[in-house]
Tab-separated table of C-alpha atoms in Angstrom:
chain	number	residue	atom	x	y	z
A	165	UNK	CA	-103.355	-153.810	96.040
A	166	UNK	CA	-100.196	-153.538	98.067
A	167	UNK	CA	-99.801	-150.036	96.666
A	168	UNK	CA	-103.320	-148.842	97.860
A	169	UNK	CA	-102.274	-150.226	101.249
A	170	UNK	CA	-98.910	-148.529	101.197
A	171	UNK	CA	-100.891	-144.958	100.216
A	172	UNK	CA	-102.717	-145.292	102.815
A	173	UNK	CA	-99.961	-146.080	104.987
A	174	UNK	CA	-98.441	-143.188	104.082
A	175	UNK	CA	-100.981	-140.892	104.803
A	176	UNK	CA	-101.885	-142.253	108.320
A	177	UNK	CA	-97.964	-141.746	109.000
A	178	UNK	CA	-97.462	-138.358	107.462
A	179	UNK	CA	-99.140	-136.387	110.557
A	180	UNK	CA	-96.827	-138.675	113.286
A	181	UNK	CA	-93.975	-137.616	111.353
A	182	UNK	CA	-94.978	-134.160	111.936
A	183	UNK	CA	-95.943	-134.650	115.547
A	184	UNK	CA	-92.329	-136.611	115.989
A	185	UNK	CA	-90.512	-134.101	114.514
A	186	UNK	CA	-91.942	-131.280	116.747
A	187	UNK	CA	-91.232	-133.570	119.700
A	188	UNK	CA	-87.498	-133.671	119.032
A	189	UNK	CA	-87.551	-130.074	118.155
A	190	UNK	CA	-89.738	-129.170	121.446
A	191	UNK	CA	-87.073	-131.419	123.440
A	192	UNK	CA	-83.820	-130.311	122.157
A	193	UNK	CA	-85.456	-126.602	123.044
A	194	UNK	CA	-85.898	-127.233	126.685
A	195	UNK	CA	-82.672	-128.750	126.669
A	196	UNK	CA	-81.079	-125.908	125.811
A	197	UNK	CA	-83.091	-123.548	127.848
A	198	UNK	CA	-81.787	-126.144	130.970
A	199	UNK	CA	-77.969	-125.555	129.573
A	200	UNK	CA	-78.423	-122.254	129.924
A	201	UNK	CA	-79.598	-122.016	133.329
A	202	UNK	CA	-77.142	-125.072	134.603
A	203	UNK	CA	-74.620	-127.422	133.071
A	204	UNK	CA	-76.569	-130.544	131.950
A	205	UNK	CA	-76.325	-134.171	133.885
A	206	UNK	CA	-74.209	-137.123	132.119
A	207	UNK	CA	-78.100	-138.657	131.110
A	208	UNK	CA	-79.282	-135.668	130.430
A	209	UNK	CA	-76.384	-134.484	127.889
A	210	UNK	CA	-76.881	-137.826	126.059
A	211	UNK	CA	-80.657	-137.778	125.472
A	212	UNK	CA	-79.647	-134.452	124.120
A	213	UNK	CA	-77.522	-135.323	121.764
A	214	UNK	CA	-79.508	-138.784	120.973
A	215	UNK	CA	-82.569	-135.673	119.782
A	216	UNK	CA	-80.459	-134.046	117.891
A	217	UNK	CA	-78.913	-136.952	116.071
A	218	UNK	CA	-82.733	-138.173	115.079
A	219	UNK	CA	-83.514	-135.099	113.709
A	220	UNK	CA	-80.384	-134.685	111.977
A	221	UNK	CA	-81.017	-138.030	110.632
A	222	UNK	CA	-85.032	-137.050	109.346
A	223	UNK	CA	-83.381	-134.058	107.926
A	224	UNK	CA	-80.970	-135.704	105.767
A	225	UNK	CA	-83.301	-138.158	104.936
A	226	UNK	CA	-85.755	-135.397	103.769
A	227	UNK	CA	-82.548	-133.776	101.747
A	228	UNK	CA	-81.617	-136.646	99.845
A	229	UNK	CA	-85.707	-137.426	98.864
A	230	UNK	CA	-86.188	-134.130	97.541
A	231	UNK	CA	-82.839	-133.555	96.690
A	232	UNK	CA	-84.010	-131.473	92.889
A	233	UNK	CA	-86.105	-129.269	94.205
A	234	UNK	CA	-83.481	-128.597	97.116
A	235	UNK	CA	-81.053	-127.512	94.370
A	236	UNK	CA	-83.618	-125.748	92.552
A	237	UNK	CA	-84.878	-123.765	94.981
A	238	UNK	CA	-81.510	-123.241	97.333
A	239	UNK	CA	-81.311	-123.744	101.038
A	240	UNK	CA	-83.777	-122.225	102.881
A	241	UNK	CA	-82.822	-120.839	106.416
A	242	UNK	CA	-85.837	-122.978	108.238
A	243	UNK	CA	-86.259	-123.026	112.499
A	244	UNK	CA	-84.815	-126.465	112.178
A	245	UNK	CA	-81.474	-125.083	110.439
A	246	UNK	CA	-81.564	-122.469	113.391
A	247	UNK	CA	-82.077	-124.125	115.873
A	248	UNK	CA	-79.365	-126.685	114.904
A	249	UNK	CA	-76.832	-123.921	114.478
A	250	UNK	CA	-77.362	-122.677	117.682
A	251	UNK	CA	-76.813	-126.073	119.387
A	252	UNK	CA	-73.543	-126.989	117.313
A	253	UNK	CA	-72.663	-123.132	118.048
A	254	UNK	CA	-73.272	-124.024	121.988
A	255	UNK	CA	-71.448	-127.283	122.053
A	256	UNK	CA	-68.030	-125.577	119.855
A	257	UNK	CA	-67.811	-122.882	122.550
A	258	UNK	CA	-66.029	-122.935	125.678
A	259	UNK	CA	-67.677	-121.607	128.552
A	260	UNK	CA	-63.963	-121.640	130.605
A	261	UNK	CA	-60.818	-122.633	130.167
A	262	UNK	CA	-57.446	-123.238	133.104
A	263	UNK	CA	-54.385	-121.395	132.425
A	264	UNK	CA	-51.909	-122.266	134.845
A	265	UNK	CA	-54.049	-123.476	136.921
A	266	UNK	CA	-56.267	-120.121	136.764
A	267	UNK	CA	-60.046	-120.661	135.250
A	268	UNK	CA	-61.305	-117.942	132.705
A	269	UNK	CA	-64.508	-117.435	131.836
A	270	UNK	CA	-63.846	-114.200	130.565
A	271	UNK	CA	-64.270	-114.311	126.478
A	272	UNK	CA	-61.510	-112.476	125.885
A	273	UNK	CA	-59.545	-113.766	128.081
A	274	UNK	CA	-60.017	-116.980	126.489
A	275	UNK	CA	-59.758	-115.917	123.155
A	276	UNK	CA	-55.716	-114.367	124.441
A	277	UNK	CA	-54.623	-117.572	126.731
A	278	UNK	CA	-55.400	-120.081	123.301
A	279	UNK	CA	-53.980	-117.097	121.599
A	280	UNK	CA	-51.015	-116.819	123.249
A	281	UNK	CA	-50.578	-120.382	123.786
A	282	UNK	CA	-50.624	-120.871	119.775
A	283	UNK	CA	-47.889	-117.662	119.488
A	284	UNK	CA	-45.754	-120.000	121.685
A	285	UNK	CA	-46.496	-123.126	120.178
A	286	UNK	CA	-45.189	-122.241	116.918
A	287	UNK	CA	-42.170	-119.857	117.972
A	288	UNK	CA	-38.868	-121.004	118.042
A	289	UNK	CA	-37.149	-121.720	121.177
A	290	UNK	CA	-33.715	-122.166	119.459
A	291	UNK	CA	-31.692	-118.528	118.734
A	292	UNK	CA	-29.272	-119.553	116.624
A	293	UNK	CA	-29.258	-120.747	113.131
A	294	UNK	CA	-26.831	-123.186	110.927
A	295	UNK	CA	-24.369	-120.821	109.168
A	296	UNK	CA	-25.873	-121.548	104.994
A	297	UNK	CA	-21.766	-120.373	103.840
A	298	UNK	CA	-20.035	-123.771	102.577
A	299	UNK	CA	-16.427	-122.975	102.102
A	300	UNK	CA	-14.298	-124.235	99.343
A	301	UNK	CA	-17.051	-125.512	97.318
A	302	UNK	CA	-16.176	-125.194	93.503
A	303	UNK	CA	-19.011	-123.485	91.582
A	304	UNK	CA	-19.791	-124.507	87.932
A	305	UNK	CA	-19.377	-122.133	84.761
A	306	UNK	CA	-21.867	-120.176	82.603
A	307	UNK	CA	-20.986	-122.348	80.213
A	308	UNK	CA	-22.129	-125.571	82.381
A	309	UNK	CA	-25.655	-123.110	83.692
A	310	UNK	CA	-26.269	-122.876	80.512
A	311	UNK	CA	-26.191	-126.782	79.373
A	312	UNK	CA	-27.848	-127.590	82.628
A	313	UNK	CA	-30.889	-125.598	81.466
A	314	UNK	CA	-31.023	-126.401	77.951
A	315	UNK	CA	-34.524	-127.922	76.340
A	316	UNK	CA	-34.201	-130.878	75.642
A	317	UNK	CA	-35.605	-132.639	72.534
A	318	UNK	CA	-37.668	-135.827	71.374
A	319	UNK	CA	-35.103	-138.181	71.131
A	320	UNK	CA	-34.009	-137.394	74.614
A	321	UNK	CA	-37.191	-138.033	75.691
A	322	UNK	CA	-38.272	-141.172	74.228
A	323	UNK	CA	-34.715	-142.569	75.534
A	324	UNK	CA	-35.477	-141.751	78.978
């Protein structure tokens, strides 16, 4: 009896899941359209992030449920996948960068400024290096070199 009720509940809620997913994806799409025209307010950004998280959680749940089929058939680049990828690309991009008080919006300028920053960050500022020549140090003989490079036996191994 319980099994029959669960099947009935599942059938009635499947349509609701599809509708909810479509609603969430359309919300994400509308936020992205608005974001192309103007920057989102803090509330809008929170709502967009929440919608993306809900969509991501739902996708993860389906992946976990159908892991065997997914592995057999491979990853399909669905509309959902492309929307999430586009959303991540927009979130991870720099629209402007402040360099020495000047704001740069040109993508080539941003790229060059970032390259220059890291180039200067990892460049040596000191012009001198310590001298590696050490005076008045005795060297080992060739016999000592051979002795140091000899293979060790099992007895020495077990003693150690």
